[in-house]
């Protein structure tokens, strides 16, 4: 499908198939159209062209309230005039469920996201950012939608909380089996949580696949760079087919003897050491367990193991 | 030094309130406590008395007070009934159209007050309805702006969230938009109420003899009959009614408490 404001296409000819029960992450830099894509899935925007199917049913003309899709907004969008409990009950009440059913589902949803009993009757303004997020998640899950949409769910949390919440999202996904589509610009989040990652750039879907595949065998230099540190070397420089482009991840570069060079930068990260090595007319980045005494200016020789060299298909390159 | 300078604006505003509001009020209270003047002056000195306040037992004055309250409630209700849907409509317009529409709503205010009232006089036969319509017409632009700004400040993602949770447009309105715009509704109602209680030009231009408000009556006492102490007494009465109205409208928190109990 496609969507645009005026003549600019924000989502450009995107086609994506999401298996039921999967955890899919749409990954891309800010402004690439990933949130717009999510809003299209939720029914908050209508595509200019194309269709959306949910379990084989065309839901394109349906407004959000008839789509059965739960959404957690980046700002959480909790109703400030309702308590956490009333927020979570909202989706059940508007569906006309009975009081006892609402109570049961609300408590089950709170249990699932791990919000303590004392916090359930507070107003959103009395809850911390992390607690508000749990409420938003419980609210989206309470009416048991088959699909859950998460818009940058970890973006407004601080660093140590982010990893914890990410793990909880994975646990909730495993336990509930709800098909989850998450939007993020953080490649670590995407690689760690997802069954499938879809990389977007400038409104287009560049590549969709399991995290491992995207990381090891990207089809474009953009995907290669966006998913992590990448050494991209032209074939000619390696004495191979000219015009080809090769990827080798810094952690796959070995200390050896084939590519002698000089260390031009050195960064210690605790668990490992990242060294930029100038070899002839290109620079190689090496990530390794801290090795001996290295210093900027030292001479070092590197090896590029053949099995870790990945040729990026020319037509996929941007 | 710095402390004094930071208190300066506070002193200035206190002085302003005392000079512009409190002093005339005390003067008003003082005048209401003397007998009317027989010759020159506002009152007869040396005749301190509470007798003027007996007019509030007078059925004529009570009738006027009754109509004043009716006028206040009617104006406030009508203002709200028009301003709220109009505010909703304004918010639904695209941004550029919004600013044009807000300008159009304020246009009547650029015409002179008297021009507006003469204009209304040509169309409406004198009477209670004309009086109330005139007052609504005068206060409406302010009330619309109050409600429009309140609605404009509502986070649109809250409505999206409600929709996503399965709420129909009507449910979104009833459960999200309406409760979150209560502060604006309260303010607009209070505004209309105080305006309607103080109605003067509407009843004067478009009211008949039975559409006399306290403001018109006290004007008549002062400028037609020269009975300033009685006018002052009626002014104090009006002030009390308006104050009760201002404080008496329940706050949103109070409404919520009632709704929950």
mmCIF file with all atom_site columns, N, CA and C in Angstrom, chain A residues 39 44 63-65 69 73 77-81 86 90-91 93-95 139 143, chain B residues 155 157-158 160-169 171 175-176 179-180 256 260:
data_model
loop_
_atom_site.group_PDB
_atom_site.id
_atom_site.type_symbol
_atom_site.label_atom_id
_atom_site.label_alt_id
_atom_site.label_comp_id
_atom_site.label_asym_id
_atom_site.label_entity_id
_atom_site.label_seq_id
_atom_site.pdbx_PDB_ins_code
_atom_site.Cartn_x
_atom_site.Cartn_y
_atom_site.Cartn_z
_atom_site.occupancy
_atom_site.B_iso_or_equiv
_atom_site.pdbx_formal_charge
_atom_site.auth_seq_id
_atom_site.auth_comp_id
_atom_site.auth_asym_id
_atom_site.auth_atom_id
_atom_site.pdbx_PDB_model_num
ATOM 1   N N  . UNK A 1 39  ? 0.154   3.452  11.880 1.00 0.00 ? 39  UNK A N  1
ATOM 2   C CA . UNK A 1 39  ? -1.155  4.110  11.963 1.00 0.00 ? 39  UNK A CA 1
ATOM 3   C C  . UNK A 1 39  ? -2.088  3.619  10.850 1.00 0.00 ? 39  UNK A C  1
ATOM 4   N N  . UNK A 1 44  ? -5.975  4.407  11.696 1.00 0.00 ? 44  UNK A N  1
ATOM 5   C CA . UNK A 1 44  ? -6.022  5.833  12.013 1.00 0.00 ? 44  UNK A CA 1
ATOM 6   C C  . UNK A 1 44  ? -5.779  6.672  10.765 1.00 0.00 ? 44  UNK A C  1
ATOM 7   N N  . UNK A 1 63  ? -12.940 1.607  10.277 1.00 0.00 ? 63  UNK A N  1
ATOM 8   C CA . UNK A 1 63  ? -12.344 2.584  11.190 1.00 0.00 ? 63  UNK A CA 1
ATOM 9   C C  . UNK A 1 63  ? -11.674 1.850  12.361 1.00 0.00 ? 63  UNK A C  1
ATOM 10  N N  . UNK A 1 64  ? -10.836 2.536  13.140 1.00 0.00 ? 64  UNK A N  1
ATOM 11  C CA . UNK A 1 64  ? -10.071 1.853  14.197 1.00 0.00 ? 64  UNK A CA 1
ATOM 12  C C  . UNK A 1 64  ? -10.948 1.069  15.175 1.00 0.00 ? 64  UNK A C  1
ATOM 13  N N  . UNK A 1 65  ? -12.142 1.602  15.487 1.00 0.00 ? 65  UNK A N  1
ATOM 14  C CA . UNK A 1 65  ? -12.967 0.937  16.508 1.00 0.00 ? 65  UNK A CA 1
ATOM 15  C C  . UNK A 1 65  ? -13.548 -0.382 16.031 1.00 0.00 ? 65  UNK A C  1
ATOM 16  N N  . UNK A 1 69  ? -7.750  -4.069 16.833 1.00 0.00 ? 69  UNK A N  1
ATOM 17  C CA . UNK A 1 69  ? -6.298  -3.980 16.899 1.00 0.00 ? 69  UNK A CA 1
ATOM 18  C C  . UNK A 1 69  ? -5.940  -3.128 18.111 1.00 0.00 ? 69  UNK A C  1
ATOM 19  N N  . UNK A 1 73  ? 0.417   3.807  22.200 1.00 0.00 ? 73  UNK A N  1
ATOM 20  C CA . UNK A 1 73  ? 0.968   4.997  21.572 1.00 0.00 ? 73  UNK A CA 1
ATOM 21  C C  . UNK A 1 73  ? 2.290   5.375  22.240 1.00 0.00 ? 73  UNK A C  1
ATOM 22  N N  . UNK A 1 77  ? -0.894  7.914  25.717 1.00 0.00 ? 77  UNK A N  1
ATOM 23  C CA . UNK A 1 77  ? -2.272  8.383  25.514 1.00 0.00 ? 77  UNK A CA 1
ATOM 24  C C  . UNK A 1 77  ? -3.236  7.810  26.539 1.00 0.00 ? 77  UNK A C  1
ATOM 25  N N  . UNK A 1 78  ? -2.840  7.803  27.809 1.00 0.00 ? 78  UNK A N  1
ATOM 26  C CA . UNK A 1 78  ? -3.765  7.356  28.862 1.00 0.00 ? 78  UNK A CA 1
ATOM 27  C C  . UNK A 1 78  ? -4.779  8.467  29.120 1.00 0.00 ? 78  UNK A C  1
ATOM 28  N N  . UNK A 1 79  ? -6.030  8.075  29.418 1.00 0.00 ? 79  UNK A N  1
ATOM 29  C CA . UNK A 1 79  ? -7.050  9.085  29.687 1.00 0.00 ? 79  UNK A CA 1
ATOM 30  C C  . UNK A 1 79  ? -6.773  9.687  31.063 1.00 0.00 ? 79  UNK A C  1
ATOM 31  N N  . UNK A 1 80  ? -6.478  10.992 31.114 1.00 0.00 ? 80  UNK A N  1
ATOM 32  C CA . UNK A 1 80  ? -6.048  11.576 32.397 1.00 0.00 ? 80  UNK A CA 1
ATOM 33  C C  . UNK A 1 80  ? -7.169  11.654 33.426 1.00 0.00 ? 80  UNK A C  1
ATOM 34  N N  . UNK A 1 81  ? -8.430  11.610 32.974 1.00 0.00 ? 81  UNK A N  1
ATOM 35  C CA . UNK A 1 81  ? -9.538  11.750 33.924 1.00 0.00 ? 81  UNK A CA 1
ATOM 36  C C  . UNK A 1 81  ? -9.996  10.402 34.465 1.00 0.00 ? 81  UNK A C  1
ATOM 37  N N  . UNK A 1 86  ? -9.836  2.194  35.317 1.00 0.00 ? 86  UNK A N  1
ATOM 38  C CA . UNK A 1 86  ? -10.864 2.655  34.372 1.00 0.00 ? 86  UNK A CA 1
ATOM 39  C C  . UNK A 1 86  ? -10.301 2.737  32.954 1.00 0.00 ? 86  UNK A C  1
ATOM 40  N N  . UNK A 1 90  ? -11.785 0.491  29.804 1.00 0.00 ? 90  UNK A N  1
ATOM 41  C CA . UNK A 1 90  ? -12.424 1.267  28.726 1.00 0.00 ? 90  UNK A CA 1
ATOM 42  C C  . UNK A 1 90  ? -12.823 0.416  27.516 1.00 0.00 ? 90  UNK A C  1
ATOM 43  N N  . UNK A 1 91  ? -11.840 -0.337 26.998 1.00 0.00 ? 91  UNK A N  1
ATOM 44  C CA . UNK A 1 91  ? -12.093 -1.118 25.791 1.00 0.00 ? 91  UNK A CA 1
ATOM 45  C C  . UNK A 1 91  ? -13.151 -2.192 25.987 1.00 0.00 ? 91  UNK A C  1
ATOM 46  N N  . UNK A 1 93  ? -15.667 -1.905 28.392 1.00 0.00 ? 93  UNK A N  1
ATOM 47  C CA . UNK A 1 93  ? -16.940 -1.232 28.664 1.00 0.00 ? 93  UNK A CA 1
ATOM 48  C C  . UNK A 1 93  ? -17.609 -0.757 27.378 1.00 0.00 ? 93  UNK A C  1
ATOM 49  N N  . UNK A 1 94  ? -16.815 -0.189 26.464 1.00 0.00 ? 94  UNK A N  1
ATOM 50  C CA . UNK A 1 94  ? -17.452 0.296  25.225 1.00 0.00 ? 94  UNK A CA 1
ATOM 51  C C  . UNK A 1 94  ? -17.963 -0.873 24.381 1.00 0.00 ? 94  UNK A C  1
ATOM 52  N N  . UNK A 1 95  ? -17.502 -2.068 24.686 1.00 0.00 ? 95  UNK A N  1
ATOM 53  C CA . UNK A 1 95  ? -18.016 -3.241 23.988 1.00 0.00 ? 95  UNK A CA 1
ATOM 54  C C  . UNK A 1 95  ? -19.221 -3.836 24.707 1.00 0.00 ? 95  UNK A C  1
ATOM 55  N N  . UNK A 1 139 ? -4.095  -1.917 28.858 1.00 0.00 ? 139 UNK A N  1
ATOM 56  C CA . UNK A 1 139 ? -5.297  -1.404 28.218 1.00 0.00 ? 139 UNK A CA 1
ATOM 57  C C  . UNK A 1 139 ? -5.431  -1.959 26.798 1.00 0.00 ? 139 UNK A C  1
ATOM 58  N N  . UNK A 1 143 ? -8.828  -6.187 25.929 1.00 0.00 ? 143 UNK A N  1
ATOM 59  C CA . UNK A 1 143 ? -9.966  -6.668 25.128 1.00 0.00 ? 143 UNK A CA 1
ATOM 60  C C  . UNK A 1 143 ? -9.552  -7.785 24.170 1.00 0.00 ? 143 UNK A C  1
ATOM 61  N N  . UNK B 2 155 ? -5.487  16.521 23.807 1.00 0.00 ? 155 UNK B N  1
ATOM 62  C CA . UNK B 2 155 ? -4.538  15.723 23.028 1.00 0.00 ? 155 UNK B CA 1
ATOM 63  C C  . UNK B 2 155 ? -5.301  14.838 22.030 1.00 0.00 ? 155 UNK B C  1
ATOM 64  N N  . UNK B 2 157 ? -4.387  12.391 20.346 1.00 0.00 ? 157 UNK B N  1
ATOM 65  C CA . UNK B 2 157 ? -4.106  10.948 20.428 1.00 0.00 ? 157 UNK B CA 1
ATOM 66  C C  . UNK B 2 157 ? -5.024  10.265 21.446 1.00 0.00 ? 157 UNK B C  1
ATOM 67  N N  . UNK B 2 158 ? -5.586  11.042 22.397 1.00 0.00 ? 158 UNK B N  1
ATOM 68  C CA . UNK B 2 158 ? -6.526  10.430 23.349 1.00 0.00 ? 158 UNK B CA 1
ATOM 69  C C  . UNK B 2 158 ? -7.755  9.933  22.608 1.00 0.00 ? 158 UNK B C  1
ATOM 70  N N  . UNK B 2 160 ? -7.790  9.142  19.418 1.00 0.00 ? 160 UNK B N  1
ATOM 71  C CA . UNK B 2 160 ? -7.321  7.986  18.637 1.00 0.00 ? 160 UNK B CA 1
ATOM 72  C C  . UNK B 2 160 ? -7.297  6.741  19.515 1.00 0.00 ? 160 UNK B C  1
ATOM 73  N N  . UNK B 2 161 ? -6.765  6.908  20.730 1.00 0.00 ? 161 UNK B N  1
ATOM 74  C CA . UNK B 2 161 ? -6.662  5.766  21.641 1.00 0.00 ? 161 UNK B CA 1
ATOM 75  C C  . UNK B 2 161 ? -8.039  5.199  21.940 1.00 0.00 ? 161 UNK B C  1
ATOM 76  N N  . UNK B 2 162 ? -8.999  6.087  22.174 1.00 0.00 ? 162 UNK B N  1
ATOM 77  C CA . UNK B 2 162 ? -10.356 5.632  22.480 1.00 0.00 ? 162 UNK B CA 1
ATOM 78  C C  . UNK B 2 162 ? -10.958 4.878  21.292 1.00 0.00 ? 162 UNK B C  1
ATOM 79  N N  . UNK B 2 163 ? -10.713 5.425  20.095 1.00 0.00 ? 163 UNK B N  1
ATOM 80  C CA . UNK B 2 163 ? -11.215 4.759  18.888 1.00 0.00 ? 163 UNK B CA 1
ATOM 81  C C  . UNK B 2 163 ? -10.602 3.366  18.759 1.00 0.00 ? 163 UNK B C  1
ATOM 82  N N  . UNK B 2 164 ? -9.285  3.317  18.981 1.00 0.00 ? 164 UNK B N  1
ATOM 83  C CA . UNK B 2 164 ? -8.581  2.044  18.857 1.00 0.00 ? 164 UNK B CA 1
ATOM 84  C C  . UNK B 2 164 ? -9.071  1.018  19.862 1.00 0.00 ? 164 UNK B C  1
ATOM 85  N N  . UNK B 2 165 ? -9.588  1.501  20.994 1.00 0.00 ? 165 UNK B N  1
ATOM 86  C CA . UNK B 2 165 ? -10.082 0.572  22.010 1.00 0.00 ? 165 UNK B CA 1
ATOM 87  C C  . UNK B 2 165 ? -11.505 0.130  21.713 1.00 0.00 ? 165 UNK B C  1
ATOM 88  N N  . UNK B 2 166 ? -12.057 0.620  20.619 1.00 0.00 ? 166 UNK B N  1
ATOM 89  C CA . UNK B 2 166 ? -13.370 0.141  20.192 1.00 0.00 ? 166 UNK B CA 1
ATOM 90  C C  . UNK B 2 166 ? -14.511 1.117  20.385 1.00 0.00 ? 166 UNK B C  1
ATOM 91  N N  . UNK B 2 167 ? -14.198 2.360  20.787 1.00 0.00 ? 167 UNK B N  1
ATOM 92  C CA . UNK B 2 167 ? -15.271 3.313  21.047 1.00 0.00 ? 167 UNK B CA 1
ATOM 93  C C  . UNK B 2 167 ? -15.782 3.911  19.739 1.00 0.00 ? 167 UNK B C  1
ATOM 94  N N  . UNK B 2 168 ? -17.112 4.010  19.627 1.00 0.00 ? 168 UNK B N  1
ATOM 95  C CA . UNK B 2 168 ? -17.718 4.650  18.463 1.00 0.00 ? 168 UNK B CA 1
ATOM 96  C C  . UNK B 2 168 ? -17.500 6.159  18.614 1.00 0.00 ? 168 UNK B C  1
ATOM 97  N N  . UNK B 2 169 ? -17.686 6.924  17.528 1.00 0.00 ? 169 UNK B N  1
ATOM 98  C CA . UNK B 2 169 ? -17.489 8.381  17.649 1.00 0.00 ? 169 UNK B CA 1
ATOM 99  C C  . UNK B 2 169 ? -18.293 8.981  18.809 1.00 0.00 ? 169 UNK B C  1
ATOM 100 N N  . UNK B 2 171 ? -19.264 7.424  21.569 1.00 0.00 ? 171 UNK B N  1
ATOM 101 C CA . UNK B 2 171 ? -18.643 7.007  22.838 1.00 0.00 ? 171 UNK B CA 1
ATOM 102 C C  . UNK B 2 171 ? -17.363 7.806  23.108 1.00 0.00 ? 171 UNK B C  1
ATOM 103 N N  . UNK B 2 175 ? -17.239 9.800  26.529 1.00 0.00 ? 175 UNK B N  1
ATOM 104 C CA . UNK B 2 175 ? -16.332 9.291  27.556 1.00 0.00 ? 175 UNK B CA 1
ATOM 105 C C  . UNK B 2 175 ? -14.996 10.012 27.605 1.00 0.00 ? 175 UNK B C  1
ATOM 106 N N  . UNK B 2 176 ? -14.620 10.678 26.518 1.00 0.00 ? 176 UNK B N  1
ATOM 107 C CA . UNK B 2 176 ? -13.297 11.324 26.507 1.00 0.00 ? 176 UNK B CA 1
ATOM 108 C C  . UNK B 2 176 ? -13.403 12.841 26.296 1.00 0.00 ? 176 UNK B C  1
ATOM 109 N N  . UNK B 2 179 ? -15.900 14.781 29.109 1.00 0.00 ? 179 UNK B N  1
ATOM 110 C CA . UNK B 2 179 ? -15.336 14.951 30.459 1.00 0.00 ? 179 UNK B CA 1
ATOM 111 C C  . UNK B 2 179 ? -14.057 15.781 30.493 1.00 0.00 ? 179 UNK B C  1
ATOM 112 N N  . UNK B 2 180 ? -13.252 15.683 29.442 1.00 0.00 ? 180 UNK B N  1
ATOM 113 C CA . UNK B 2 180 ? -11.997 16.442 29.461 1.00 0.00 ? 180 UNK B CA 1
ATOM 114 C C  . UNK B 2 180 ? -12.214 17.915 29.140 1.00 0.00 ? 180 UNK B C  1
ATOM 115 N N  . UNK B 2 256 ? -17.248 15.501 39.527 1.00 0.00 ? 256 UNK B N  1
ATOM 116 C CA . UNK B 2 256 ? -16.735 14.143 39.378 1.00 0.00 ? 256 UNK B CA 1
ATOM 117 C C  . UNK B 2 256 ? -17.057 13.314 40.620 1.00 0.00 ? 256 UNK B C  1
ATOM 118 N N  . UNK B 2 260 ? -19.216 9.926  40.777 1.00 0.00 ? 260 UNK B N  1
ATOM 119 C CA . UNK B 2 260 ? -18.657 8.656  41.229 1.00 0.00 ? 260 UNK B CA 1
ATOM 120 C C  . UNK B 2 260 ? -19.447 8.051  42.379 1.00 0.00 ? 260 UNK B C  1
#
